[in-house]
Amino acid sequence: MRYSAWKIFKEGLTGNKGWTPAWREPEPKAEYDIVIVGGGGHGLSTAYYLAKEFGEKNVAVVEKGWLGSGNIGRNTTIIRSNYLLEGNQPFYEFSLKLWEGLEQDFNYNAMVSQRGILNLIHSDPQRDAFVRRGNAMRLSGADAEILGPAEIRKMCPFLDYDNARFPIQGAIWQPRGGTVRHDAVAWGYARGADARGVDIIQNCEVTGFLMENGTCTGVETAKGTIRAKKVAVCVAGSSSRVMEKAGMRLPIESHVLQAFVSEGLKPVIPGVITFGAGHFYVSQSDKGGLVFGGDIDGYNTYAQRGNLPVVEDVCEGGMAIMPMIGRARLLRMWGGVMDMSMDGSPFIDKTHIEGLYFNGGWCYGGFKATPASGYCYAHLLATDRPHDTAQHYRLDRFRRGAPIDEKGQGAQPNLH
Amino acid sequence: MIIDHPLLGPRDAAEFVYKGDASLIHRPDGMTATDDEMHDYVYLRDNPAGEHRELWYHEQGDRSWLVVTRNTLTHEISKVELARDVARAEGRGQ
Ligand SMILES: Cc1cc2nc3c(=O)[nH]c(=O)nc-3n(C[C@H](O)[C@H](O)[C@H](O)COP(=O)(O)OP(=O)(O)OC[C@H]3O[C@@H](n4cnc5c(N)ncnc54)[C@H](O)[C@@H]3O)c2cc1C
């Protein structure tokens, strides 16, 4: 069924009796060409692009819980392409371009809202670094502007410009950045994949891999064995737990990131704003809640909840740039477990085991990557060659001395 | 989280800096280790769900390093030792 304004109008007049479920609930078949493990944003977009762009007809997505139960439904929904390094920036710009056409492409309202992202500058060296980053962004075809305080004041009169410790000296502004409704991304990709014949199997945990003569030939699941020519793992925060079943150790630690939402307020925050002297980012949802977050808690964890010191730290970051936020009451907070990699960059690669592929290590920035990650993973699965923009996301990059370390902090995953 | 420091008693985890898996105590000898050994030591982690032995550095306290045994599913801490005792018991740092 195609969604359109006309369809809503017609259904409104006929008692909304004609709507059908957005996807089927099939039982798993005995065998598929490709089985994707993990039905988060990346797994579902991989399935969608496999079916739509690469003509793969015999694909299943096997998900432990329900669609949207992982990080795809927990993140703070920011999209941007403001990276510095060659291994990253073309990929994230590719992703932003896919976001821009996504709703038309999969015929689903994902509320892609390019309200812009403002990264504040608080010191001279930071300005130098951001100018360099802006140049790298523009070289990749993305948009970036350096703004001074007068220009920011017009956009955000409420910021604390003359703060004694963290004066606001400028910002790097990416007008094409913004937010997207995260659950709708999962649902839109699921619906689009399902319509093209992909079986989405929920409540079906993968418990092991089928190995024959060193080749991966399927998965063991809660609903029995499913054979596959290729198995594509895409389980975000559970990467180490799942790959361990194939005997692999990964350059990854699992950490929790918390998110916060205030009570609903009248429109006040124009786009996304990030603090440059601490870790704090904020946007306002269409319902009016201020959506914000900051650092990860910083210790290994698989518990989907964080601790109070980070709550305090995040709120202090907010108070440092916009004291007005102290008047808003916190409505909800939650945590999500992410796979933090050793250089803060992800992996989209074949493993050393024939038939087994891995996508993960997205840290706390994988939501914006959802379209490109799926597209590039689908490209790799269908052609056995990496997509141009994802060719640096290899599992052996540390061994080769080629990490993609945006922050220059080395193998300390809790700092990335 | 509260870490029961062997010398100082219960301390807020916020006083500490987290330094990762306690197996990092066993750094291979850089002069003799193979590239693979060094790579695995620096970059690969078990990252278990459940009991995890990890290093915490008491930066805002007595600057000691601890080995904390903590459950990564519940955050429950079952054991706290001085890292130097652990290292010595495991044959390091003569
Ligand atoms: C609080 C928070 C805020 C964030 N904010 C942003 C942001 O503003 N911008 C941004 O770009 N990124 C952000 N991120 C990061 C982003 O959400 C993740 O990097 C991204 O969603 C991970 O990919 P995914 O959607 O596929 O993950 P998930 O949705 O977690 O998908 C993984 C799926 O695998 C399933 N799974 C696990 N084990 C198994 C198994 N054994 N068998 C079958 N299925 C299994 C899980 O149930 C899950 O559904 C944030 C993350 C968090 C937690």
Coordinates of C-alpha atoms and ligand atoms in Angstrom, one line a residue:
Chain A
M1 CA 0.0 0.0 0.0
R2 CA 1.3 3.4 -0.9
Y3 CA 0.9 6.2 1.7
S4 CA -0.2 9.6 0.4
A5 CA -2.2 12.6 1.5
W6 CA -5.0 11.3 -0.8
K7 CA -5.0 7.9 1.0
I8 CA -5.3 9.6 4.4
F9 CA -8.2 11.7 3.1
K10 CA -10.0 8.7 1.6
E11 CA -9.5 6.6 4.7
G12 CA -10.7 9.4 6.9
L13 CA -14.0 9.4 4.9
T14 CA -14.4 5.7 5.0
G15 CA -13.8 5.0 8.7
N16 CA -10.1 4.1 8.4
K17 CA -11.0 0.5 7.6
G18 CA -8.5 0.1 4.7
W19 CA -5.2 0.3 6.6
T20 CA -3.2 -2.9 6.6
P21 CA -0.2 -3.9 8.8
A22 CA 3.0 -2.2 7.6
W23 CA 4.9 -5.5 7.5
R24 CA 4.1 -9.3 7.7
E25 CA 5.0 -11.6 10.6
P26 CA 6.4 -14.6 8.8
E27 CA 7.8 -17.8 10.2
P28 CA 11.4 -18.3 9.2
K29 CA 12.1 -20.4 6.1
A30 CA 14.7 -23.2 6.3
E31 CA 17.2 -21.3 4.1
Y32 CA 17.9 -17.8 2.8
D33 CA 20.6 -16.3 0.6
I34 CA 21.4 -13.7 3.2
V35 CA 20.4 -13.7 6.9
I36 CA 20.9 -10.4 8.7
V37 CA 21.3 -10.7 12.5
G38 CA 19.8 -7.7 14.3
G39 CA 16.8 -5.7 13.3
G40 CA 17.9 -2.3 14.4
G41 CA 18.2 0.7 12.1
H42 CA 21.3 -0.7 10.3
G43 CA 20.0 -4.3 9.9
L44 CA 16.7 -3.0 8.5
S45 CA 18.3 -0.5 6.1
T46 CA 20.7 -3.2 4.9
A47 CA 17.8 -5.5 4.1
Y48 CA 16.0 -2.6 2.3
Y49 CA 18.9 -1.7 0.1
L50 CA 19.8 -5.3 -0.6
A51 CA 16.3 -5.8 -1.9
K52 CA 15.8 -2.5 -3.6
E53 CA 19.3 -1.6 -5.0
F54 CA 21.0 -5.0 -5.3
G55 CA 18.1 -7.2 -6.4
E56 CA 18.5 -9.7 -3.5
K57 CA 15.1 -11.4 -3.1
N58 CA 15.8 -14.1 -0.6
V59 CA 16.7 -12.2 2.6
A60 CA 15.7 -12.4 6.3
V61 CA 16.3 -10.1 9.2
V62 CA 16.4 -12.0 12.5
E63 CA 15.7 -9.8 15.6
K64 CA 16.0 -10.8 19.3
G65 CA 13.3 -8.4 20.5
W66 CA 10.9 -6.2 18.7
L67 CA 11.8 -3.7 15.9
G68 CA 13.0 -0.5 17.5
S69 CA 13.9 -2.0 20.9
G70 CA 17.6 -1.3 20.5
N71 CA 19.5 1.9 19.9
I72 CA 17.5 2.9 16.9
G73 CA 14.7 3.7 19.3
R74 CA 16.9 5.2 22.0
N75 CA 19.1 7.7 20.3
T76 CA 18.8 11.5 20.4
T77 CA 18.1 11.5 16.6
I78 CA 20.8 13.9 15.4
I79 CA 22.1 13.7 11.8
R80 CA 25.1 15.6 10.5
S81 CA 28.1 15.1 8.3
N82 CA 30.8 17.2 10.1
Y83 CA 33.7 14.8 10.3
L84 CA 37.3 15.6 9.6
L85 CA 39.1 12.5 8.4
E86 CA 39.1 11.1 4.9
G87 CA 38.0 7.6 6.1
N88 CA 34.8 9.1 7.7
Q89 CA 33.6 12.3 6.0
P90 CA 32.7 11.0 2.5
F91 CA 30.8 8.2 4.2
Y92 CA 28.8 10.5 6.5
E93 CA 28.1 12.9 3.6
F94 CA 26.8 10.0 1.5
S95 CA 24.6 9.2 4.5
L96 CA 23.2 12.8 4.7
K97 CA 22.4 12.7 1.0
L98 CA 20.5 9.5 1.5
W99 CA 18.6 11.1 4.4
E100 CA 17.6 13.9 2.2
G101 CA 15.9 11.6 -0.3
L102 CA 14.8 9.0 2.2
E103 CA 11.1 9.8 2.7
Q104 CA 10.3 9.9 -1.0
D105 CA 12.5 6.8 -1.5
F106 CA 10.7 4.6 1.1
N107 CA 7.3 6.4 1.1
Y108 CA 7.2 6.9 4.8
N109 CA 7.2 10.0 6.9
A110 CA 10.4 9.9 9.0
M111 CA 10.2 13.6 9.8
V112 CA 13.6 14.4 8.4
S113 CA 14.1 17.9 9.7
Q114 CA 17.2 19.8 8.5
R115 CA 17.1 22.6 11.1
G116 CA 20.9 22.9 11.2
I117 CA 23.5 22.0 13.7
L118 CA 25.6 24.6 15.6
N119 CA 28.9 23.4 17.2
L120 CA 29.9 26.2 19.6
I121 CA 33.5 27.6 19.8
H122 CA 34.9 28.7 23.1
S123 CA 38.6 29.4 22.4
D124 CA 41.1 30.4 19.7
P125 CA 42.6 27.0 19.2
Q126 CA 39.1 25.5 18.9
R127 CA 38.3 28.0 16.2
D128 CA 41.4 26.9 14.3
A129 CA 40.4 23.3 14.6
F130 CA 36.8 23.9 13.5
V131 CA 37.9 26.0 10.5
R132 CA 40.1 23.1 9.5
R133 CA 37.1 20.7 10.0
G134 CA 34.9 23.0 8.0
N135 CA 37.3 23.0 5.1
A136 CA 37.4 19.2 5.2
M137 CA 33.6 19.1 5.1
R138 CA 33.4 21.5 2.2
L139 CA 36.0 19.5 0.3
S140 CA 33.8 16.4 0.6
G141 CA 30.9 18.4 -0.8
A142 CA 29.2 19.1 2.5
D143 CA 28.1 22.5 3.8
A144 CA 29.9 24.3 6.6
E145 CA 30.1 27.9 7.7
I146 CA 32.0 29.6 10.5
L147 CA 29.8 32.0 12.4
G148 CA 30.7 34.8 14.8
P149 CA 28.8 35.6 18.0
A150 CA 26.7 38.3 16.4
E151 CA 25.3 35.8 13.8
I152 CA 24.7 33.2 16.5
R153 CA 22.9 35.8 18.7
K154 CA 20.3 36.3 16.0
M155 CA 19.6 32.5 15.9
C156 CA 20.0 31.8 19.6
P157 CA 19.6 34.9 21.8
F158 CA 19.3 32.7 24.9
L159 CA 22.9 31.4 25.0
D160 CA 25.3 32.6 27.7
Y161 CA 27.7 34.5 25.5
D162 CA 29.8 36.2 28.1
N163 CA 30.2 33.2 30.5
A164 CA 33.5 33.8 32.3
R165 CA 34.8 30.3 31.8
F166 CA 33.3 29.3 28.5
P167 CA 32.6 32.5 26.4
I168 CA 30.9 31.8 23.1
Q169 CA 33.3 33.0 20.4
G170 CA 31.7 31.5 17.4
A171 CA 30.4 28.3 15.9
I172 CA 30.6 26.0 13.0
W173 CA 27.2 25.8 11.4
Q174 CA 26.0 23.0 9.2
P175 CA 22.6 24.0 7.9
R176 CA 21.9 20.5 6.4
G177 CA 22.3 18.8 9.8
G178 CA 19.2 18.2 11.9
T179 CA 17.0 15.5 13.4
V180 CA 14.9 12.6 12.2
R181 CA 12.2 10.7 14.0
H182 CA 14.1 7.5 14.9
D183 CA 11.4 4.9 15.3
A184 CA 9.9 6.0 11.9
V185 CA 13.3 5.2 10.4
A186 CA 13.1 1.6 11.6
W187 CA 9.4 1.3 10.6
G188 CA 10.0 2.8 7.2
Y189 CA 12.9 0.6 6.3
A190 CA 11.1 -2.5 7.7
R191 CA 8.0 -1.7 5.6
G192 CA 10.0 -1.1 2.5
A193 CA 12.1 -4.3 2.9
D194 CA 9.0 -6.4 3.7
A195 CA 7.2 -5.1 0.6
R196 CA 10.1 -6.3 -1.4
G197 CA 9.9 -9.8 0.0
V198 CA 12.3 -9.6 3.0
D199 CA 11.2 -11.8 5.9
I200 CA 11.4 -9.9 9.2
I201 CA 11.4 -12.3 12.1
Q202 CA 11.0 -10.7 15.5
N203 CA 11.4 -12.2 19.0
C204 CA 14.0 -14.6 17.6
E205 CA 17.4 -14.5 19.2
V206 CA 20.4 -15.8 17.4
T207 CA 22.2 -18.1 19.8
G208 CA 25.0 -19.4 17.6
F209 CA 26.5 -19.9 14.1
L210 CA 26.3 -22.9 11.9
M211 CA 29.9 -23.7 10.9
E212 CA 30.9 -26.3 8.3
N213 CA 34.5 -26.8 7.4
G214 CA 35.4 -23.3 8.6
T215 CA 32.6 -21.7 6.6
C216 CA 29.5 -20.0 8.2
T217 CA 26.4 -21.6 6.7
G218 CA 23.7 -20.3 8.9
V219 CA 22.5 -19.4 12.4
E220 CA 21.0 -21.2 15.4
T221 CA 18.0 -19.3 16.7
A222 CA 15.2 -19.4 19.2
K223 CA 13.1 -20.6 16.3
G224 CA 15.5 -23.3 15.1
T225 CA 18.2 -23.5 12.6
I226 CA 18.2 -21.1 9.6
R227 CA 20.7 -21.8 6.8
A228 CA 22.2 -19.0 4.8
K229 CA 24.7 -18.5 2.1
K230 CA 25.8 -15.4 3.9
V231 CA 25.3 -14.3 7.5
A232 CA 25.5 -10.5 8.2
V233 CA 25.8 -9.6 11.8
C234 CA 24.6 -6.1 12.7
V235 CA 23.8 -6.1 16.5
A236 CA 25.2 -2.8 17.7
G237 CA 25.8 -2.9 21.5
S238 CA 25.8 -6.8 21.5
S239 CA 28.6 -7.1 18.9
S240 CA 31.2 -8.8 21.2
R241 CA 28.6 -11.1 22.7
V242 CA 27.4 -12.3 19.3
M243 CA 30.8 -12.5 17.5
E244 CA 32.2 -14.4 20.5
K245 CA 29.9 -17.3 19.4
A246 CA 32.0 -17.4 16.2
G247 CA 35.2 -17.4 18.3
M248 CA 36.1 -13.8 17.5
R249 CA 37.4 -11.1 19.8
L250 CA 36.7 -7.5 18.7
P251 CA 38.4 -4.2 19.2
I252 CA 35.2 -3.1 21.0
E253 CA 34.0 -2.3 24.5
S254 CA 30.2 -2.0 25.4
H255 CA 29.3 1.3 27.1
V256 CA 26.1 3.0 28.1
L257 CA 25.0 6.4 26.8
Q258 CA 22.1 8.2 28.5
A259 CA 19.5 10.4 26.9
F260 CA 17.2 13.0 28.5
V261 CA 13.9 14.7 27.6
S262 CA 12.3 17.6 29.3
E263 CA 8.6 18.4 29.6
G264 CA 7.1 19.9 26.5
L265 CA 7.8 23.6 25.9
K266 CA 6.9 26.1 23.3
P267 CA 9.4 26.3 20.4
V268 CA 12.7 27.7 21.7
I269 CA 15.7 25.9 20.3
P270 CA 16.0 26.4 16.6
G271 CA 18.2 23.4 15.6
V272 CA 20.8 21.3 17.2
I273 CA 23.3 23.0 19.6
T274 CA 26.4 21.4 21.0
F275 CA 28.7 22.7 23.7
G276 CA 32.4 22.9 22.7
A277 CA 34.0 23.0 26.1
G278 CA 32.2 20.0 27.6
H279 CA 30.0 17.3 26.2
F280 CA 26.4 18.5 25.9
Y281 CA 24.0 18.6 22.9
V282 CA 20.4 19.6 22.7
S283 CA 17.6 19.9 20.2
Q284 CA 13.8 20.3 20.6
S285 CA 11.4 17.6 19.4
D286 CA 8.3 18.4 17.5
K287 CA 6.3 17.6 20.6
G288 CA 8.3 20.4 22.4
G289 CA 10.5 18.3 24.7
L290 CA 14.1 19.4 24.9
V291 CA 16.1 16.3 23.9
F292 CA 19.6 16.3 25.3
G293 CA 22.6 14.2 26.2
G294 CA 26.4 14.2 26.8
D295 CA 29.1 11.8 27.7
I296 CA 28.9 8.0 28.0
D297 CA 29.2 6.7 31.6
G298 CA 32.6 5.4 30.8
Y299 CA 32.8 1.8 32.2
N300 CA 32.0 -1.5 30.4
T301 CA 28.3 -2.3 30.8
Y302 CA 25.4 -4.2 29.2
A303 CA 22.8 -2.7 31.5
Q304 CA 20.6 -0.3 29.6
R305 CA 20.7 2.3 32.4
G306 CA 23.4 4.7 33.6
N307 CA 24.4 6.3 36.8
L308 CA 23.9 9.7 38.5
P309 CA 27.3 11.3 38.0
V310 CA 26.7 11.6 34.3
V311 CA 23.3 13.0 34.8
E312 CA 24.9 15.8 36.9
D313 CA 27.7 16.3 34.3
V314 CA 25.2 16.6 31.4
C315 CA 23.0 19.1 33.2
E316 CA 26.0 21.2 34.2
G317 CA 27.0 21.3 30.5
G318 CA 23.5 22.5 29.7
M319 CA 23.6 25.2 32.4
A320 CA 27.0 26.4 31.2
I321 CA 25.7 27.4 27.7
M322 CA 22.0 28.0 28.3
P323 CA 21.1 28.8 32.0
M324 CA 17.4 28.9 31.0
I325 CA 17.4 25.1 30.7
G326 CA 17.5 25.0 34.6
R327 CA 13.9 26.1 34.6
A328 CA 12.7 23.0 32.6
R329 CA 11.8 19.9 34.4
L330 CA 13.2 16.5 33.3
L331 CA 10.5 14.2 32.1
R332 CA 12.2 11.0 31.0
M333 CA 15.7 9.5 30.8
W334 CA 17.0 6.2 29.6
G335 CA 20.2 4.5 28.4
G336 CA 21.3 2.4 25.5
V337 CA 24.3 0.1 25.1
M338 CA 26.7 0.9 22.3
D339 CA 29.7 -0.8 20.9
M340 CA 32.5 1.6 21.4
S341 CA 35.4 0.9 19.1
M342 CA 39.1 1.5 19.8
D343 CA 39.3 4.5 17.5
G344 CA 35.7 5.7 17.6
S345 CA 35.0 4.6 14.0
P346 CA 32.9 1.7 12.8
F347 CA 33.4 -1.5 10.9
I348 CA 31.7 -2.8 7.7
D349 CA 33.7 -5.8 6.7
K350 CA 34.0 -9.5 5.9
T351 CA 35.4 -11.5 8.7
H352 CA 38.2 -14.0 8.3
I353 CA 35.4 -16.7 8.4
E354 CA 34.0 -17.4 4.9
G355 CA 30.3 -16.4 4.8
L356 CA 30.3 -14.3 7.9
Y357 CA 30.1 -10.5 7.7
F358 CA 30.3 -7.9 10.4
N359 CA 28.8 -4.4 10.8
G360 CA 29.3 -2.6 14.1
G361 CA 31.4 -0.3 16.3
W362 CA 29.1 2.6 15.7
C363 CA 29.7 4.1 19.1
Y364 CA 27.3 6.9 19.9
G365 CA 27.1 8.2 16.3
G366 CA 25.5 5.4 14.4
F367 CA 22.0 6.9 13.9
K368 CA 23.1 9.4 11.4
A369 CA 24.9 6.6 9.6
T370 CA 21.8 4.4 9.3
P371 CA 21.1 4.9 5.5
A372 CA 24.8 4.7 4.4
S373 CA 25.6 1.9 6.7
G374 CA 22.8 -0.2 5.2
Y375 CA 23.7 0.8 1.7
C376 CA 27.4 0.0 2.1
Y377 CA 26.8 -3.2 4.0
A378 CA 24.3 -4.3 1.2
H379 CA 26.9 -3.4 -1.4
L380 CA 29.5 -5.5 0.4
L381 CA 27.1 -8.5 0.9
A382 CA 25.9 -8.4 -2.7
T383 CA 29.2 -7.7 -4.5
D384 CA 31.8 -8.9 -2.0
R385 CA 33.6 -5.5 -2.5
P386 CA 33.4 -2.6 -0.1
H387 CA 31.5 0.5 -1.2
D388 CA 33.9 3.4 -2.0
T389 CA 32.8 5.5 1.0
A390 CA 33.2 2.6 3.4
Q391 CA 36.5 1.1 2.3
H392 CA 38.4 2.2 5.4
Y393 CA 36.0 0.5 7.8
R394 CA 38.1 -2.7 8.0
L395 CA 38.5 -5.0 10.9
D396 CA 42.3 -5.2 10.4
R397 CA 42.9 -1.5 10.3
F398 CA 44.6 -1.5 13.7
R399 CA 47.0 -4.3 12.7
R400 CA 47.8 -2.3 9.6
G401 CA 48.4 0.9 11.7
A402 CA 45.5 2.6 9.9
P403 CA 43.0 3.5 12.6
I404 CA 40.5 6.3 11.9
D405 CA 40.9 8.2 15.1
E406 CA 38.9 11.5 14.7
K407 CA 39.7 12.5 18.3
G408 CA 43.3 11.4 18.3
Q409 CA 42.8 9.6 21.6
G410 CA 44.1 6.1 20.8
A411 CA 42.8 2.8 22.1
Q412 CA 40.7 4.2 25.0
P413 CA 37.1 3.4 23.8
N414 CA 35.6 5.3 26.8
L415 CA 37.1 8.5 25.6
H416 CA 35.9 8.4 22.0
Chain B
M1 CA 28.3 3.0 42.1
I2 CA 30.3 2.7 45.3
I3 CA 33.7 1.1 45.3
D4 CA 34.9 -0.4 48.6
H5 CA 38.5 0.7 48.5
P6 CA 40.7 -1.8 50.4
L7 CA 42.5 1.1 52.2
L8 CA 40.0 3.9 52.3
G9 CA 36.7 2.2 52.6
P10 CA 33.6 2.9 50.5
R11 CA 34.2 5.7 47.9
D12 CA 32.0 7.1 45.1
A13 CA 33.0 5.7 41.7
A14 CA 33.0 9.3 40.4
E15 CA 36.4 9.8 42.2
F16 CA 37.9 7.2 39.9
V17 CA 39.0 7.0 36.3
Y18 CA 38.1 3.8 34.5
K19 CA 41.0 2.1 32.8
G20 CA 39.5 -1.0 31.2
D21 CA 39.9 -4.7 31.4
A22 CA 42.3 -5.8 34.2
S23 CA 44.0 -8.3 31.8
L24 CA 45.8 -5.1 30.6
I25 CA 48.2 -5.7 33.6
H26 CA 49.8 -8.4 31.4
R27 CA 51.4 -6.2 28.8
P28 CA 53.7 -8.3 26.6
D29 CA 57.4 -7.4 26.5
G30 CA 57.6 -4.9 23.7
M31 CA 61.1 -6.0 22.8
T32 CA 60.2 -9.6 22.2
A33 CA 56.4 -9.7 21.5
T34 CA 55.2 -10.4 18.0
D35 CA 53.1 -7.8 16.1
D36 CA 50.1 -10.0 16.6
E37 CA 50.6 -10.3 20.3
M38 CA 51.0 -6.5 20.7
H39 CA 48.0 -5.8 18.5
D40 CA 45.8 -8.2 20.4
Y41 CA 46.9 -6.7 23.7
V42 CA 46.3 -3.1 22.7
Y43 CA 43.1 -3.4 20.7
L44 CA 41.2 -6.6 21.4
R45 CA 38.9 -7.1 24.4
D46 CA 36.7 -9.9 25.8
N47 CA 34.1 -7.4 26.7
P48 CA 32.0 -10.0 28.6
A49 CA 28.4 -9.7 29.7
G50 CA 28.5 -10.7 33.3
E51 CA 31.5 -10.7 35.6
H52 CA 34.4 -8.4 34.5
R53 CA 37.7 -7.7 36.2
E54 CA 38.7 -4.1 35.5
L55 CA 41.1 -1.4 36.4
W56 CA 40.0 1.8 38.3
Y57 CA 42.5 4.5 39.1
H58 CA 41.7 6.6 42.2
E59 CA 42.6 10.0 40.6
Q60 CA 40.6 12.1 43.0
G61 CA 41.8 10.1 46.0
D62 CA 45.0 8.3 46.9
R63 CA 46.1 7.7 43.3
S64 CA 46.1 3.9 43.8
W65 CA 45.1 1.5 41.0
L66 CA 42.4 -1.1 41.9
V67 CA 41.2 -4.2 40.3
V68 CA 37.4 -4.2 40.7
T69 CA 35.3 -7.3 39.9
R70 CA 32.0 -6.0 38.7
N71 CA 29.0 -7.5 36.9
T72 CA 28.4 -5.6 33.6
L73 CA 24.8 -6.7 33.6
T74 CA 23.9 -5.5 37.1
H75 CA 26.8 -3.1 38.0
E76 CA 27.1 -5.1 41.2
I77 CA 30.7 -5.1 42.6
S78 CA 31.8 -8.4 44.2
K79 CA 35.5 -7.8 44.9
V80 CA 38.0 -4.9 45.1
E81 CA 41.8 -5.5 45.3
L82 CA 44.8 -3.3 45.0
A83 CA 46.2 -3.7 41.5
R84 CA 49.7 -4.0 42.8
D85 CA 48.7 -7.0 44.9
V86 CA 47.0 -8.6 41.9
A87 CA 50.0 -7.9 39.6
R88 CA 52.4 -9.4 42.1
A89 CA 50.3 -12.4 42.7
E90 CA 50.1 -12.9 39.0
G91 CA 53.9 -12.7 38.7
R92 CA 54.4 -9.1 37.4
G93 CA 56.3 -6.2 38.8
Q94 CA 59.0 -7.9 40.9
Ligands
LIG1 C1 21.2 7.5 24.2 C2 21.7 7.4 22.8 C3 21.8 8.5 22.0 C4 22.3 8.5 20.7 N1 22.2 9.6 20.0 C5 22.7 9.6 18.7 C6 22.5 10.7 17.8 O1 22.0 11.8 18.3 N2 23.0 10.6 16.6 C7 23.6 9.5 16.1 O2 24.0 9.5 15.0 N3 23.7 8.4 16.9 C8 23.2 8.4 18.1 N4 23.3 7.2 18.9 C9 23.9 6.0 18.4 C10 22.9 5.2 17.5 O3 21.7 5.1 18.2 C11 23.5 3.8 17.3 O4 24.9 3.8 16.9 C12 22.7 3.0 16.2 O5 21.4 3.0 16.5 C13 23.2 1.5 16.2 O6 22.7 0.8 15.1 P1 21.3 0.0 15.1 O7 20.2 1.0 14.9 O8 21.4 -1.0 14.1 O9 21.3 -0.6 16.6 P2 20.1 -1.3 17.4 O10 18.8 -0.6 17.2 O11 20.6 -1.4 18.8 O12 20.1 -2.7 16.7 C14 20.7 -3.9 17.1 C15 19.7 -5.0 17.2 O13 20.3 -6.2 17.3 C16 19.5 -7.0 18.1 N5 20.3 -8.1 18.7 C17 21.2 -8.1 19.6 N6 21.7 -9.4 19.8 C18 21.0 -10.2 19.0 C19 20.9 -11.6 18.8 N7 21.8 -12.4 19.5 N8 20.1 -12.1 17.9 C20 19.2 -11.3 17.2 N9 19.2 -10.0 17.4 C21 20.1 -9.4 18.3 C22 19.0 -6.1 19.2 O14 17.9 -6.5 19.9 C23 18.8 -4.8 18.4 O15 17.5 -4.6 18.0 C24 22.8 7.2 20.2 C25 22.7 6.1 21.0 C26 22.2 6.2 22.3 C27 22.1 4.9 23.2

